[in-house]
């Protein structure tokens, strides 16, 4: 089946698919009784192109040393050749009889064979190129595997000589490969892993050097040095394994996260395969030592197998755990025998053979377990609280529809996360948050009970669903507030713990309490780093940003800090033991810099996840709390307490400056930037006076004048923070229109013409009050204006101080609906934006329709009036629903399928164009980048949809359809047809998810547009989500 993971393959297949689609359309036209045109010339052109392709293919086979390529490519070449001959035969038959049915069948068979054969040929060659890169990657892995056994400088020099050219070659080839890929997430993973490998390589060499030096000296710190080396070697190994895994991917699921169970299982299985040979080599060598690299690889295989077992289906889980337990016991016995020098005994050799066989069986079992998990189709809750909230709301919208427990499970995970965060909160916030979680769980269980009793659509169920929705919103807000408070506490100063630890490491020998001070500062650094990493993970799950890249980047940053912290402590201990060793000093400095960069990166990612105005409000509140403690210090005559709390206030003020500076740097709106910079300058100028006045108070807390002066300067500082928050919050709004001159208004004006006329519901000036806003002189079918009162009658009523009589109200009624514009074709799924269109509900086994319905549910809340993005997205959802019918054989023909796919691709181009236009006018750099990232993948997916639809069209009617047991799905007898359908389903799901992401990001970006751009997208919510 066609795959499109490289730009080269896509560029070749697109024109081929276009020509094939034309042949399919000709076939359909002939089915209606028309004669087929003479195809001799186009078929001859195809035959020549195929002949040339086959010639190049045979040359590639002759010059290649890849046995798999030599085995697989000939069959693809034969298929293309046979398809070309079939086309030639069809052309000859059509020339003889333009109405020949057999000729038309040959035509479709040949066209399908050309497209599939070309795709297979391209994929065969591409896989060969990937295998070349993987071979180089495995060379690097082989060298990293022996890093643990290098114990002399000569071996280290040879190791570097061998590793360097391999790393350089891998770097060049992977970099070239990532530029060729069409899936943006795959490119980003390869770039990230490659950068990590480049930065880790010199640090690994340095760690190996210090290990060898300590080993040769027989001094302290050998265990710490070995742990540093092993950690760095393992990190490089993991990065190379990830590169290998991504290089072999040919598809991408937009809904897939790194934290998904399937993603974790696939990565673990890839790691197992990479370590399998090392483990088997250890088993095959009866003289291999206990605890060597091979035994470690074997035990790591078992650890990864347990990770897979924890996430697979229950039946597979039990089987895997039993196999791991048996192998672990056998490995323990073998290790004991080898440690006793009995590795060559018949018992040990039999054990080794048995373990090897069981490892192979375990690998096959793991592969099947992953396949079973994929086929189960069980949907998991989202990875962020906002994502889980969306899933919960979909359940609350229609609790009577079976969602396989997804909505209730999402609510359960939200409350679990809420309780986890509550444990970190001070009272009374902890109790309030825990109580709210209990209330949500109680309502969720009540609703679930009603659903189980078949009363999910009852008034009582709807009332509970509404209460539950309100409670979930309240819980979300409380979680967000708690996270902001936690971030303020944990990230106010990330530099001091590292600085204090560095000072302790670099303290000269002979310094009093040098060892004790080191351990204290190492403990404080570790506690601070682990707490900050834990907070970062909670922010990733509960922050206000649903961007998958940002969330996964924050989770990776937290994991990096957590794993790096103990290695930094080890490197510090080595540096303290060997203060004159340049390698030890360089190694510590390398890890210290990595840690500092990692903490800064993690803090920046955390800030990106949070609302800046809310963040500044929490900082301001924390400053006020410390201000009250300063007042207590003055009353208690406690100088140290005064110093500690004023220092905290100053740090918080500097943190507020940092938040404001990030907002300023992120914006391209000059007025907005000037406001923030002005407020930031005022804040910066207020910090030093407060600190100076606090010093005066600390010197003499009973000095009333000094205390009053500090209060004034602290008030100015708090006011400055408040002004910065206001500057960040308030965007530049367009100026209001000038107020009308009341002296120029008079009652003689026509109702439809005066500025204060009663507009329609949409607020259009000049409307006459109808629901559609029609009326006035230019209204459509509106009532005529009442006659003007004469001047005499007005004078009479003025003299009597009475109002003139109210004219008769016009006939209240909607004006006649105008006819639709001529010349346009309306699909059976298309409807007016404000109409009551009932989108078809997906059935049990209708994945394409389910994807379209998901997009429809997300965007139905928005009016498409004056919003071309929403209009195009709604059109895509409707067309995708139609595509679902065509793929399932419910009406239509091949031509309809191809045309529908082309219309979807055209609508996707409209979505991309509107999103890019909005991005150009967006003044927020982060929002603009996010919008461009999510819309970048849409054109590629749209192109792939056209190609896959053409493939599917060539197969419609090719085999007898087989109804599924429940009658809901029509499956084709051909394995290729089923594969084509599966790929089309995945493509449709990716496209709908991408459009949902674009709409979500575009909504936020629309409020940060240049006011003078003239481009507007109106986001008018049609109805509340819960109705």
PDB file of C-alpha atoms in Angstrom, residues 379 387-412 414 440-453 455-457 461-462 464-469 472 841 853 857-858 1025-1026:
ATOM      1  CA  UNK A 379      -9.258   4.514  24.010  1.00  0.00           C
ATOM      2  CA  UNK A 387      -7.968  16.996  27.469  1.00  0.00           C
ATOM      3  CA  UNK A 388      -9.625  14.811  30.103  1.00  0.00           C
ATOM      4  CA  UNK A 389     -12.143  17.580  30.721  1.00  0.00           C
ATOM      5  CA  UNK A 390     -13.064  17.567  27.029  1.00  0.00           C
ATOM      6  CA  UNK A 391     -13.601  13.796  27.153  1.00  0.00           C
ATOM      7  CA  UNK A 392     -15.706  14.151  30.292  1.00  0.00           C
ATOM      8  CA  UNK A 393     -17.841  16.868  28.700  1.00  0.00           C
ATOM      9  CA  UNK A 394     -18.515  14.715  25.662  1.00  0.00           C
ATOM     10  CA  UNK A 395     -19.851  12.033  28.001  1.00  0.00           C
ATOM     11  CA  UNK A 396     -21.920  14.570  29.952  1.00  0.00           C
ATOM     12  CA  UNK A 397     -23.403  15.885  26.704  1.00  0.00           C
ATOM     13  CA  UNK A 398     -24.896  12.473  25.980  1.00  0.00           C
ATOM     14  CA  UNK A 399     -24.404  10.077  28.924  1.00  0.00           C
ATOM     15  CA  UNK A 400     -26.833   7.589  27.384  1.00  0.00           C
ATOM     16  CA  UNK A 401     -24.344   6.911  24.553  1.00  0.00           C
ATOM     17  CA  UNK A 402     -21.879   4.162  25.423  1.00  0.00           C
ATOM     18  CA  UNK A 403     -18.320   5.575  25.329  1.00  0.00           C
ATOM     19  CA  UNK A 404     -16.760   2.433  26.841  1.00  0.00           C
ATOM     20  CA  UNK A 405     -16.326   4.211  30.181  1.00  0.00           C
ATOM     21  CA  UNK A 406     -13.953   6.818  28.719  1.00  0.00           C
ATOM     22  CA  UNK A 407     -15.752   9.857  30.154  1.00  0.00           C
ATOM     23  CA  UNK A 408     -16.067   8.463  33.662  1.00  0.00           C
ATOM     24  CA  UNK A 409     -12.475   7.241  33.597  1.00  0.00           C
ATOM     25  CA  UNK A 410     -11.330  10.728  32.544  1.00  0.00           C
ATOM     26  CA  UNK A 411     -13.230  12.258  35.494  1.00  0.00           C
ATOM     27  CA  UNK A 412     -11.649   9.727  37.836  1.00  0.00           C
ATOM     28  CA  UNK A 414      -8.948  14.382  37.008  1.00  0.00           C
ATOM     29  CA  UNK A 440     -17.075  15.257  41.713  1.00  0.00           C
ATOM     30  CA  UNK A 441     -16.529  11.541  42.262  1.00  0.00           C
ATOM     31  CA  UNK A 442     -19.894  11.265  44.024  1.00  0.00           C
ATOM     32  CA  UNK A 443     -21.787  12.943  41.181  1.00  0.00           C
ATOM     33  CA  UNK A 444     -19.905  10.878  38.601  1.00  0.00           C
ATOM     34  CA  UNK A 445     -20.844   7.641  40.348  1.00  0.00           C
ATOM     35  CA  UNK A 446     -24.500   8.747  40.601  1.00  0.00           C
ATOM     36  CA  UNK A 447     -24.610   9.470  36.878  1.00  0.00           C
ATOM     37  CA  UNK A 448     -22.893   6.183  36.047  1.00  0.00           C
ATOM     38  CA  UNK A 449     -25.477   4.295  38.143  1.00  0.00           C
ATOM     39  CA  UNK A 450     -28.325   5.957  36.254  1.00  0.00           C
ATOM     40  CA  UNK A 451     -26.699   5.076  32.940  1.00  0.00           C
ATOM     41  CA  UNK A 452     -26.314   1.441  33.994  1.00  0.00           C
ATOM     42  CA  UNK A 453     -30.043   1.355  34.816  1.00  0.00           C
ATOM     43  CA  UNK A 455     -31.843   6.161  32.675  1.00  0.00           C
ATOM     44  CA  UNK A 456     -29.013   8.132  31.115  1.00  0.00           C
ATOM     45  CA  UNK A 457     -31.442  10.331  29.174  1.00  0.00           C
ATOM     46  CA  UNK A 461     -29.442  12.306  34.759  1.00  0.00           C
ATOM     47  CA  UNK A 462     -29.370  15.589  32.853  1.00  0.00           C
ATOM     48  CA  UNK A 464     -26.683  15.568  37.603  1.00  0.00           C
ATOM     49  CA  UNK A 465     -24.666  15.998  34.393  1.00  0.00           C
ATOM     50  CA  UNK A 466     -25.132  19.773  34.607  1.00  0.00           C
ATOM     51  CA  UNK A 467     -24.082  19.830  38.281  1.00  0.00           C
ATOM     52  CA  UNK A 468     -21.101  17.648  37.482  1.00  0.00           C
ATOM     53  CA  UNK A 469     -20.064  19.941  34.659  1.00  0.00           C
ATOM     54  CA  UNK A 472     -15.553  20.025  37.049  1.00  0.00           C
ATOM     55  CA  UNK A 841     -24.065   9.726  14.502  1.00  0.00           C
ATOM     56  CA  UNK A 853     -18.251  13.608  14.063  1.00  0.00           C
ATOM     57  CA  UNK A 857     -18.714  18.372  17.824  1.00  0.00           C
ATOM     58  CA  UNK A 858     -15.670  20.559  18.461  1.00  0.00           C
ATOM     59  CA  UNK A1025     -21.385  23.481  24.780  1.00  0.00           C
ATOM     60  CA  UNK A1026     -23.690  21.656  27.189  1.00  0.00           C
TER      61      UNK A1026
END
